[in-house]
PDB file of C-alpha atoms in Angstrom:
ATOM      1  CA  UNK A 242      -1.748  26.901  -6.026  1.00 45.00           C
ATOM      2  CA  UNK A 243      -1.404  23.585  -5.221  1.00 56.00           C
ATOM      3  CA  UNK A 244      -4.544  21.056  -4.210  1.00 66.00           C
ATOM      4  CA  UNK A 245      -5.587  20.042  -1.489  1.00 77.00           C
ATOM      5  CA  UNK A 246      -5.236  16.631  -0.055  1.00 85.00           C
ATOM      6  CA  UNK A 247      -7.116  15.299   2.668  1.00 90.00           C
ATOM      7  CA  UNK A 248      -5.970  12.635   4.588  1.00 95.00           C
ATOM      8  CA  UNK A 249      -8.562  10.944   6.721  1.00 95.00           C
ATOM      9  CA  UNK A 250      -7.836   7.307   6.030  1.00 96.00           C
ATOM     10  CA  UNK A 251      -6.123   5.354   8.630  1.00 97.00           C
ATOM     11  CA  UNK A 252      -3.780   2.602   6.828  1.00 97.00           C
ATOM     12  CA  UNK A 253      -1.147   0.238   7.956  1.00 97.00           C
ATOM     13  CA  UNK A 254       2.129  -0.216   6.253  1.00 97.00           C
ATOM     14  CA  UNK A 255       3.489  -3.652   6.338  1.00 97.00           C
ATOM     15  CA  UNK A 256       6.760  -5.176   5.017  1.00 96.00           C
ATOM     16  CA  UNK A 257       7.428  -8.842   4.375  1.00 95.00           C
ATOM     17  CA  UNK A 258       9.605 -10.897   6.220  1.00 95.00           C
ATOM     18  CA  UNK A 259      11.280 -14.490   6.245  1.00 90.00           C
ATOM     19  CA  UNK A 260      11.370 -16.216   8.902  1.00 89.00           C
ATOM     20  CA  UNK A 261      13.183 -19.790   8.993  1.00 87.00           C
ATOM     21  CA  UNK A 262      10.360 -22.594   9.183  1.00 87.00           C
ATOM     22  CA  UNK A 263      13.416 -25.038  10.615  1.00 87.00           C
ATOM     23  CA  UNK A 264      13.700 -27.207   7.636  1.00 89.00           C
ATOM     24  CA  UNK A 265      16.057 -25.015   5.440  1.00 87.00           C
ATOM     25  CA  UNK A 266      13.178 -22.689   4.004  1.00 90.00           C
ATOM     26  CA  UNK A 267      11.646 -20.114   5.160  1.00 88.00           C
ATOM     27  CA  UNK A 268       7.290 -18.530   5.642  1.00 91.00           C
ATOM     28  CA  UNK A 269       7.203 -15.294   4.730  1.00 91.00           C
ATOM     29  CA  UNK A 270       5.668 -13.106   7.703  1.00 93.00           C
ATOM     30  CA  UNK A 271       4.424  -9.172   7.354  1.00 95.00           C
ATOM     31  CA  UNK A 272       5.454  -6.728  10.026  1.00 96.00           C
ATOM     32  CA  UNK A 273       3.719  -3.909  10.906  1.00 96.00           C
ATOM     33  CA  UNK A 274       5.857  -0.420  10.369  1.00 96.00           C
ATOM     34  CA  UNK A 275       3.372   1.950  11.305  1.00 95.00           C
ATOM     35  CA  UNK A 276      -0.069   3.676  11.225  1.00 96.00           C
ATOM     36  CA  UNK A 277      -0.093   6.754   8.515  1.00 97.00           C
ATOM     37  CA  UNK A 278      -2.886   8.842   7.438  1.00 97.00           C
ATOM     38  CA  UNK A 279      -4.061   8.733   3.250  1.00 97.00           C
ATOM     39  CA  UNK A 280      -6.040  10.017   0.714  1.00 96.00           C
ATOM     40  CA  UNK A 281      -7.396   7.094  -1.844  1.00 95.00           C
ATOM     41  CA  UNK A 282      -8.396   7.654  -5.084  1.00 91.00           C
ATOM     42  CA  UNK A 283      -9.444   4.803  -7.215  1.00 86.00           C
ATOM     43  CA  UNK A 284      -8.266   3.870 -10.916  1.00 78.00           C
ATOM     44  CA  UNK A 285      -9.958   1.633 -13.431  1.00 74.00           C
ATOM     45  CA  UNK A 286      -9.934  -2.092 -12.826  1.00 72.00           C
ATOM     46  CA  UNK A 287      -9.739  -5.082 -14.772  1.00 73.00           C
ATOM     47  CA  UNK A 288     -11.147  -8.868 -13.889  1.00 76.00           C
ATOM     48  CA  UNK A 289     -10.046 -12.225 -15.337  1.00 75.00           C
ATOM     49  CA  UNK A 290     -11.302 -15.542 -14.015  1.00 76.00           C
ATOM     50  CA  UNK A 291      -9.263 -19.370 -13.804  1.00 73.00           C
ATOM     51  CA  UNK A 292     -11.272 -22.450 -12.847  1.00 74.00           C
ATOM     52  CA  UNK A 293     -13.988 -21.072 -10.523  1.00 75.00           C
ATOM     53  CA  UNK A 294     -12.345 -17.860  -8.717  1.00 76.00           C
ATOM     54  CA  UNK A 295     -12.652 -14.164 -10.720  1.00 71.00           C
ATOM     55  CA  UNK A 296      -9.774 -11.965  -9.407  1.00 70.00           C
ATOM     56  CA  UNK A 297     -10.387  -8.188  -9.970  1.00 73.00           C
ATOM     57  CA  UNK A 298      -7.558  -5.377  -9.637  1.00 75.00           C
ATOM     58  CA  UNK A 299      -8.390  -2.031  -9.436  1.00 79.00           C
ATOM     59  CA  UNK A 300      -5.474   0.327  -9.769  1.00 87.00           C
ATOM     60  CA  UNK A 301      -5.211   2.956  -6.578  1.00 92.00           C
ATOM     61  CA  UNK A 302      -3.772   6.023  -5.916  1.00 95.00           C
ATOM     62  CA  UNK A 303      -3.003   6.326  -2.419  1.00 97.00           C
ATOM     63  CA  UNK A 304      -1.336   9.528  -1.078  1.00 96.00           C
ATOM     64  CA  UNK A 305       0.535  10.066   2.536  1.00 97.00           C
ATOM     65  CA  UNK A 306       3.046  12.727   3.806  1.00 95.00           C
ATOM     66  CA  UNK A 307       6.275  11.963   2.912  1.00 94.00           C
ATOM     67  CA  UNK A 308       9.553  10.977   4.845  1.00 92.00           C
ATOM     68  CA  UNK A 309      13.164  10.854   4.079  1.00 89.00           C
ATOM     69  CA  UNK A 310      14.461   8.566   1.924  1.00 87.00           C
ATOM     70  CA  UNK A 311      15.407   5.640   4.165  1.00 89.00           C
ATOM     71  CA  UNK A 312      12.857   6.255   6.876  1.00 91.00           C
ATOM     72  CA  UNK A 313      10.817   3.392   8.002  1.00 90.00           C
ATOM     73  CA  UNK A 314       7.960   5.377   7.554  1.00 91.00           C
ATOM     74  CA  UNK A 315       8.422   5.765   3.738  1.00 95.00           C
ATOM     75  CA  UNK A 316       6.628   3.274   1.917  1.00 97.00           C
ATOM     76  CA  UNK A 317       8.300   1.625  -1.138  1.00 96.00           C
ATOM     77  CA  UNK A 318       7.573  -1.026  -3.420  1.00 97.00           C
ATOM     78  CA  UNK A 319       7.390  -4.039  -2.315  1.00 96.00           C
ATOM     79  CA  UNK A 320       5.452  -3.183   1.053  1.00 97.00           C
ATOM     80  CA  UNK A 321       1.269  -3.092   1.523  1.00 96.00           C
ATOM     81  CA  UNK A 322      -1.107  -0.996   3.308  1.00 97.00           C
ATOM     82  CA  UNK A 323      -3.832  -2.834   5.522  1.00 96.00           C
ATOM     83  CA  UNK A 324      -7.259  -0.954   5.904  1.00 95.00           C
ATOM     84  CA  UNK A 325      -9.359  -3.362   8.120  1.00 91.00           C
ATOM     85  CA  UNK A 326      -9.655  -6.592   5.371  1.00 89.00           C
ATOM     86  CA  UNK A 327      -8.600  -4.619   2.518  1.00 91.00           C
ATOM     87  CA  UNK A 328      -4.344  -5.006   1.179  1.00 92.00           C
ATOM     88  CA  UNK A 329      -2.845  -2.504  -0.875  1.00 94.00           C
ATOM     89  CA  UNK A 330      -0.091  -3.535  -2.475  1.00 95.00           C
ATOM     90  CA  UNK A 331       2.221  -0.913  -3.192  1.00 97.00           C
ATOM     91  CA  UNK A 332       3.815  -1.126  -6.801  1.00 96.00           C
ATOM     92  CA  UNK A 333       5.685   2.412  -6.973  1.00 96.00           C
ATOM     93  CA  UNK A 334       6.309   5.429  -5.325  1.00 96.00           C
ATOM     94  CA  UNK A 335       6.794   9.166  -6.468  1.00 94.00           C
ATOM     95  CA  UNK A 336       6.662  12.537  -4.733  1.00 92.00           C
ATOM     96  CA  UNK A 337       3.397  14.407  -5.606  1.00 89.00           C
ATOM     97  CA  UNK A 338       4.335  17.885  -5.110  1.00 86.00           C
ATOM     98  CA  UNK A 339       7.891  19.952  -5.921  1.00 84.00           C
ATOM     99  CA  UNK A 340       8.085  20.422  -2.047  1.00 86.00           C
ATOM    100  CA  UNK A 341       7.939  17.376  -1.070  1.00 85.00           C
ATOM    101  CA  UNK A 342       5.864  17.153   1.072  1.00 92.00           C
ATOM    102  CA  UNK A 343       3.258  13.778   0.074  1.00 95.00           C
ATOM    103  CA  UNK A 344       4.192  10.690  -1.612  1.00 96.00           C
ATOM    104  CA  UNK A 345       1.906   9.181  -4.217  1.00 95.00           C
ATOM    105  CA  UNK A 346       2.047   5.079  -3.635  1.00 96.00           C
ATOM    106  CA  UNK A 347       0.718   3.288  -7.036  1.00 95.00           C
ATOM    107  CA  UNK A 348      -1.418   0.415  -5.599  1.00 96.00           C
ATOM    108  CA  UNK A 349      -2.953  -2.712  -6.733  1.00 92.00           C
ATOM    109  CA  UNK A 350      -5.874  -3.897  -4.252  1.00 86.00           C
ATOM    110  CA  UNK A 351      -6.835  -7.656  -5.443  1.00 72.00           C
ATOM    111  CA  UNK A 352     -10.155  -8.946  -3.959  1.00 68.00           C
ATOM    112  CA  UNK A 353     -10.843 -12.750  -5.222  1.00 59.00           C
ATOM    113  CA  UNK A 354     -14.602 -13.413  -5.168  1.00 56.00           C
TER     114      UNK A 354
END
């Protein structure tokens, strides 16, 4: 029998885009793809520190229904999930059942403190 997920976290999904900035480079924008519902699960997390900012990653586990290959509302590397001030940076994705039927994004969320 397979578990059951709960989705009752409301995230963004973002993509980048470049824009021209007029002087023959470019500002990279995000662009909102959609709203989908998640289940987070938090990984371990690591810190290191440079001058005086720490930056900590903690690895996440973030799961949403899946969508055909090609769909805008399949997230894939590359893109981010926005919950309120928090970014999710999605690093890979995988199905999570045999059905098909939710997607497992790897995450990185970086807060700088």
């Amino acid at each position: 029998m397979a578990a059951v997920v709960h989705l009752n976290r409301k995230l963004v999904l973002e993509e980048a885009e470049r824009v021209s900035d007029g002087a023959g480079g470019y500002v990279e924008t995000w662009v909102r793809l959609g709203t989908l519902w998640a289940s987070i699960r938090s990984g371990s997390g690591s810190t290191t520190s440079e001058d005086f900012l720490t930056l900590s990653k903690v690895a996440m586990k973030i799961i949403v229904r899946a969508a055909p290959v090609g769909s805008q509302r399949r997230p894939k590397p590359g893109q981010r999930f926005i919950e309120g001030g928090r970014i999710f940076t999605i690093l890979a994705v995988s199905e999570t059942d045999a059905l098909g039927h939710y997607l497992t994004c790897t995450a990185r969320e970086e807060v700088t403190s």
